[in-house]
Short mmCIF file of C-alpha atoms in Angstrom, two decimals:
data_model
loop_
_atom_site.label_atom_id
_atom_site.label_comp_id
_atom_site.label_asym_id
_atom_site.label_seq_id
_atom_site.Cartn_x
_atom_site.Cartn_y
_atom_site.Cartn_z
CA THR A 1 168.57 -135.06 1.79
CA GLN A 2 166.71 -134.45 -1.98
CA LEU A 3 164.54 -137.41 -0.70
CA MET A 4 163.80 -139.37 -4.69
CA VAL A 5 162.24 -135.30 -5.27
CA PRO A 6 163.68 -133.59 -8.83
CA TYR A 7 165.03 -130.09 -7.34
CA SER A 8 167.96 -127.75 -8.54
CA ARG A 9 168.69 -124.58 -8.74
CA GLN A 10 167.97 -124.71 -12.24
CA ARG A 11 164.33 -126.09 -11.88
CA PRO A 12 162.87 -124.68 -8.30
CA GLY A 13 159.28 -124.12 -8.34
CA TRP A 14 158.82 -127.13 -5.40
CA HIS A 15 155.56 -125.21 -4.09
CA ARG A 16 153.97 -126.46 -7.40
CA TRP A 17 154.19 -130.15 -7.22
CA TYR A 18 151.06 -129.67 -3.92
CA ILE A 19 148.86 -128.81 -7.17
CA VAL A 20 146.27 -130.91 -7.81
CA GLY A 21 146.90 -132.67 -11.55
CA TYR A 22 150.34 -131.31 -11.76
CA ASN A 23 152.88 -133.73 -13.84
CA GLU A 24 155.00 -130.41 -16.14
CA THR A 25 158.23 -133.10 -12.67
CA GLU A 26 158.10 -136.89 -12.16
CA ILE A 27 157.55 -136.49 -8.46
CA ASN A 28 157.04 -139.97 -6.26
CA ASN A 29 154.25 -140.61 -4.51
CA ALA A 30 155.20 -141.71 -1.29
CA SER A 31 158.63 -138.46 -1.18
CA LEU A 32 155.33 -136.04 -2.48
CA LEU A 33 153.81 -137.04 0.73
CA ALA A 34 156.19 -137.76 3.61
CA LEU A 35 157.14 -133.50 2.26
CA SER A 36 153.18 -132.90 2.49
CA GLU A 37 153.52 -134.48 5.26
CA LEU A 38 156.49 -132.81 6.42
CA ALA A 39 155.22 -128.93 4.81
CA ILE A 40 152.10 -129.02 7.53
CA PHE A 41 154.51 -130.08 10.38
CA ASP A 42 156.77 -126.52 9.42
CA PHE A 43 153.32 -125.05 9.12
CA ILE A 44 152.12 -125.32 12.32
CA THR A 45 155.28 -125.01 14.29
CA MET A 46 155.28 -121.68 12.12
CA ASN A 47 159.47 -123.45 10.54
CA ASP A 48 159.88 -121.77 7.26
CA ASP A 49 163.50 -122.31 6.48
CA ARG A 50 162.40 -125.96 4.62
CA SER A 51 162.56 -127.13 1.16
CA PRO A 52 162.91 -130.68 -0.28
CA ASN A 53 166.41 -129.79 -0.40
CA LYS A 54 167.61 -127.57 2.77
CA ASN A 55 167.31 -128.65 6.08
CA ASN A 56 165.91 -131.76 6.46
CA PHE A 57 166.86 -135.49 7.49
CA ALA A 58 165.44 -138.53 6.15
CA ILE A 59 165.92 -142.06 6.65
CA GLY A 60 166.45 -143.94 2.65
CA GLY A 61 164.94 -142.75 0.17
CA CYS A 62 167.92 -140.97 -0.69
CA LYS A 63 168.50 -139.36 -4.36
CA ARG A 64 172.27 -140.71 -3.99
CA CYS A 65 172.70 -143.37 -1.93
CA ASP A 66 176.52 -145.30 -0.66
CA LYS A 67 176.92 -146.88 -4.42
CA ARG A 68 176.94 -150.00 -3.14
CA ARG A 69 173.39 -149.89 -1.59
CA PRO A 70 171.27 -147.78 -3.99
CA SER A 71 167.92 -146.79 -2.25
CA GLY A 72 164.34 -148.18 -3.50
CA MET A 73 163.12 -146.87 -0.06
CA VAL A 74 160.14 -145.15 0.72
CA PRO A 75 161.59 -142.08 2.70
CA THR A 76 160.78 -141.22 6.57
CA VAL A 77 161.14 -137.78 6.93
CA LEU A 78 163.26 -136.69 10.95
CA HIS A 79 160.74 -134.11 12.14
CA LEU A 80 164.15 -131.76 13.25
CA ASP A 81 164.16 -127.90 13.84
CA GLN A 82 167.45 -126.37 13.84
CA GLY A 83 165.32 -123.66 15.95
CA MET A 84 163.52 -121.62 13.43
CA SER A 85 159.88 -122.57 14.77
CA MET A 86 158.45 -120.62 16.39
CA PHE A 87 160.33 -118.60 15.75
CA GLY A 88 157.65 -115.91 13.68
CA SER A 89 154.52 -115.44 13.08
CA GLY A 90 152.63 -117.52 10.99
CA HIS A 91 151.28 -114.52 9.11
CA ILE A 92 154.67 -114.36 7.27
CA LEU A 93 155.66 -117.95 6.01
CA SER A 94 156.93 -117.15 2.06
CA HIS A 95 159.21 -120.40 1.94
CA SER A 96 156.13 -122.51 3.15
CA PRO A 97 154.17 -123.43 0.30
CA LEU A 98 151.25 -123.25 2.78
CA GLY A 99 152.22 -119.82 3.10
CA LYS A 100 151.38 -118.65 -0.18
CA GLN A 101 148.48 -116.97 -0.73
CA ARG A 102 145.98 -118.76 -2.78
CA ASP A 103 146.08 -116.98 -6.03
CA LYS A 104 149.84 -117.59 -6.25
CA VAL A 105 149.92 -121.60 -5.37
CA LYS A 106 147.88 -124.17 -4.19
CA PHE A 107 148.29 -126.19 -1.80
CA CYS A 108 145.77 -128.92 -2.58
CA ILE A 109 147.67 -132.64 -1.52
CA PHE A 110 147.17 -133.72 2.25
CA TYR A 111 148.76 -136.65 4.05
CA LYS A 112 144.92 -137.63 5.08
CA PRO A 113 146.28 -139.51 8.38
CA VAL A 114 147.59 -135.84 9.76
CA MET A 115 144.55 -134.67 8.69
CA ALA A 116 142.05 -136.38 9.53
CA ALA A 117 144.40 -136.08 13.31
CA ILE A 118 143.76 -132.47 13.07
CA TYR A 119 140.58 -132.46 11.87
CA GLN A 120 139.30 -134.68 14.75
CA ARG A 121 140.98 -132.42 17.29
CA LEU A 122 139.79 -129.38 16.07
CA VAL A 123 135.44 -131.06 15.56
CA ALA A 124 136.32 -131.90 19.26
CA ASP A 125 136.54 -128.07 19.74
CA GLY A 126 132.90 -127.60 18.58
CA ASP A 127 134.56 -125.45 15.17
CA ASP A 128 136.01 -123.00 18.59
CA ILE A 129 139.88 -121.75 18.15
CA GLU A 130 139.43 -120.02 22.02
CA VAL A 131 138.72 -123.64 22.27
CA THR A 132 141.49 -125.62 20.75
CA ARG A 133 144.06 -122.97 22.88
CA ARG A 134 143.18 -123.58 26.18
CA TRP A 135 142.70 -127.55 25.42
CA LEU A 136 146.55 -126.63 23.42
CA LEU A 137 147.67 -124.12 27.40
CA ARG A 138 146.10 -127.57 29.25
CA ASN A 139 148.48 -129.92 26.87
CA THR A 140 151.20 -128.27 26.08
CA HIS A 141 154.40 -129.52 29.32
CA PRO A 142 155.06 -126.83 31.29
CA ALA A 143 158.22 -125.89 30.13
CA ALA A 144 157.95 -125.60 27.22
CA LEU A 145 154.91 -123.13 27.73
CA LYS A 146 157.64 -121.64 29.50
CA ALA A 147 159.64 -121.55 27.12
CA LEU A 148 157.91 -120.90 24.52
CA GLY A 149 154.97 -118.48 26.16
CA LYS A 150 151.25 -118.67 25.60
CA GLY A 151 151.47 -116.61 22.78
CA THR A 152 153.27 -118.47 20.62
CA VAL A 153 151.62 -121.36 22.24
CA GLY A 154 148.11 -119.78 20.78
CA GLU A 155 149.80 -119.69 17.77
CA VAL A 156 149.77 -122.98 16.55
CA ALA A 157 145.84 -123.46 18.15
CA GLU A 158 145.67 -120.53 14.53
CA GLN A 159 147.69 -122.63 12.61
CA LEU A 160 145.71 -125.41 13.06
CA TRP A 161 143.60 -123.89 11.89
CA ARG A 162 143.90 -122.39 8.78
CA VAL A 163 145.67 -126.05 7.84
CA LEU A 164 142.30 -126.96 7.93
CA ARG A 165 140.58 -124.07 6.26
CA ARG A 166 142.90 -124.87 3.59
CA LEU A 167 141.99 -127.75 3.00
CA LEU A 168 138.49 -127.00 2.29
CA VAL A 169 139.39 -124.28 0.25
CA CYS A 170 140.62 -127.32 -2.45
CA MET A 171 137.94 -129.43 -1.83
CA LYS A 172 135.25 -126.28 -1.92
CA GLU A 173 136.45 -123.36 -4.23
CA ASN A 174 139.24 -125.35 -6.47
CA GLY A 175 136.67 -128.14 -7.04
CA HIS A 176 138.41 -131.54 -5.86
CA THR A 177 137.47 -133.84 -4.24
CA ALA A 178 138.43 -136.14 -0.69
CA ASP A 179 139.85 -138.23 -2.74
CA GLU A 180 141.92 -135.87 -5.14
CA VAL A 181 143.00 -134.21 -1.46
CA LEU A 182 143.46 -136.14 1.05
CA ARG A 183 146.39 -138.85 0.46
CA PRO A 184 146.95 -142.21 2.04
CA ASN A 185 150.62 -142.80 1.74
CA THR A 186 149.80 -146.14 -1.07
CA VAL A 187 153.47 -147.41 0.01
#
């Protein structure tokens, strides 16, 4: 699905939608937040093969729906994956807007409920990646742990910290306020 966000091969650049103040393309706020939530999820799970018009599944909010029932709905993005999650390394995510280098693309629009949950978990760990890693290892289902391996689950812990660091960079280095960076779903 393309959700309700304009995208075409002639006008790529969807990574720029997450730059605070970007206004070259009109973007529906609910769609942007749904994609932000999905981008955070994909970054944490190291899934690098998604874009707004590729490998997405949404309920409502589609750009072209059945002609008899046009959609004005807010998209609910299903967090499904076809097998690329946890397959690579969090250090090499070339298609993820969060995986871009800070000097190239500044992903600075985060879905507030997701970031609040991440922040609470990491603050409970006392600013220690090893504590986060051990917590994930203890709380991952044994079958999933066996399939993924301890190393992959450890990388997920690192990804959680990278997301939080990116948020802090947006606020400290770029001077954005929490209201600019952490956006609630205002639907």
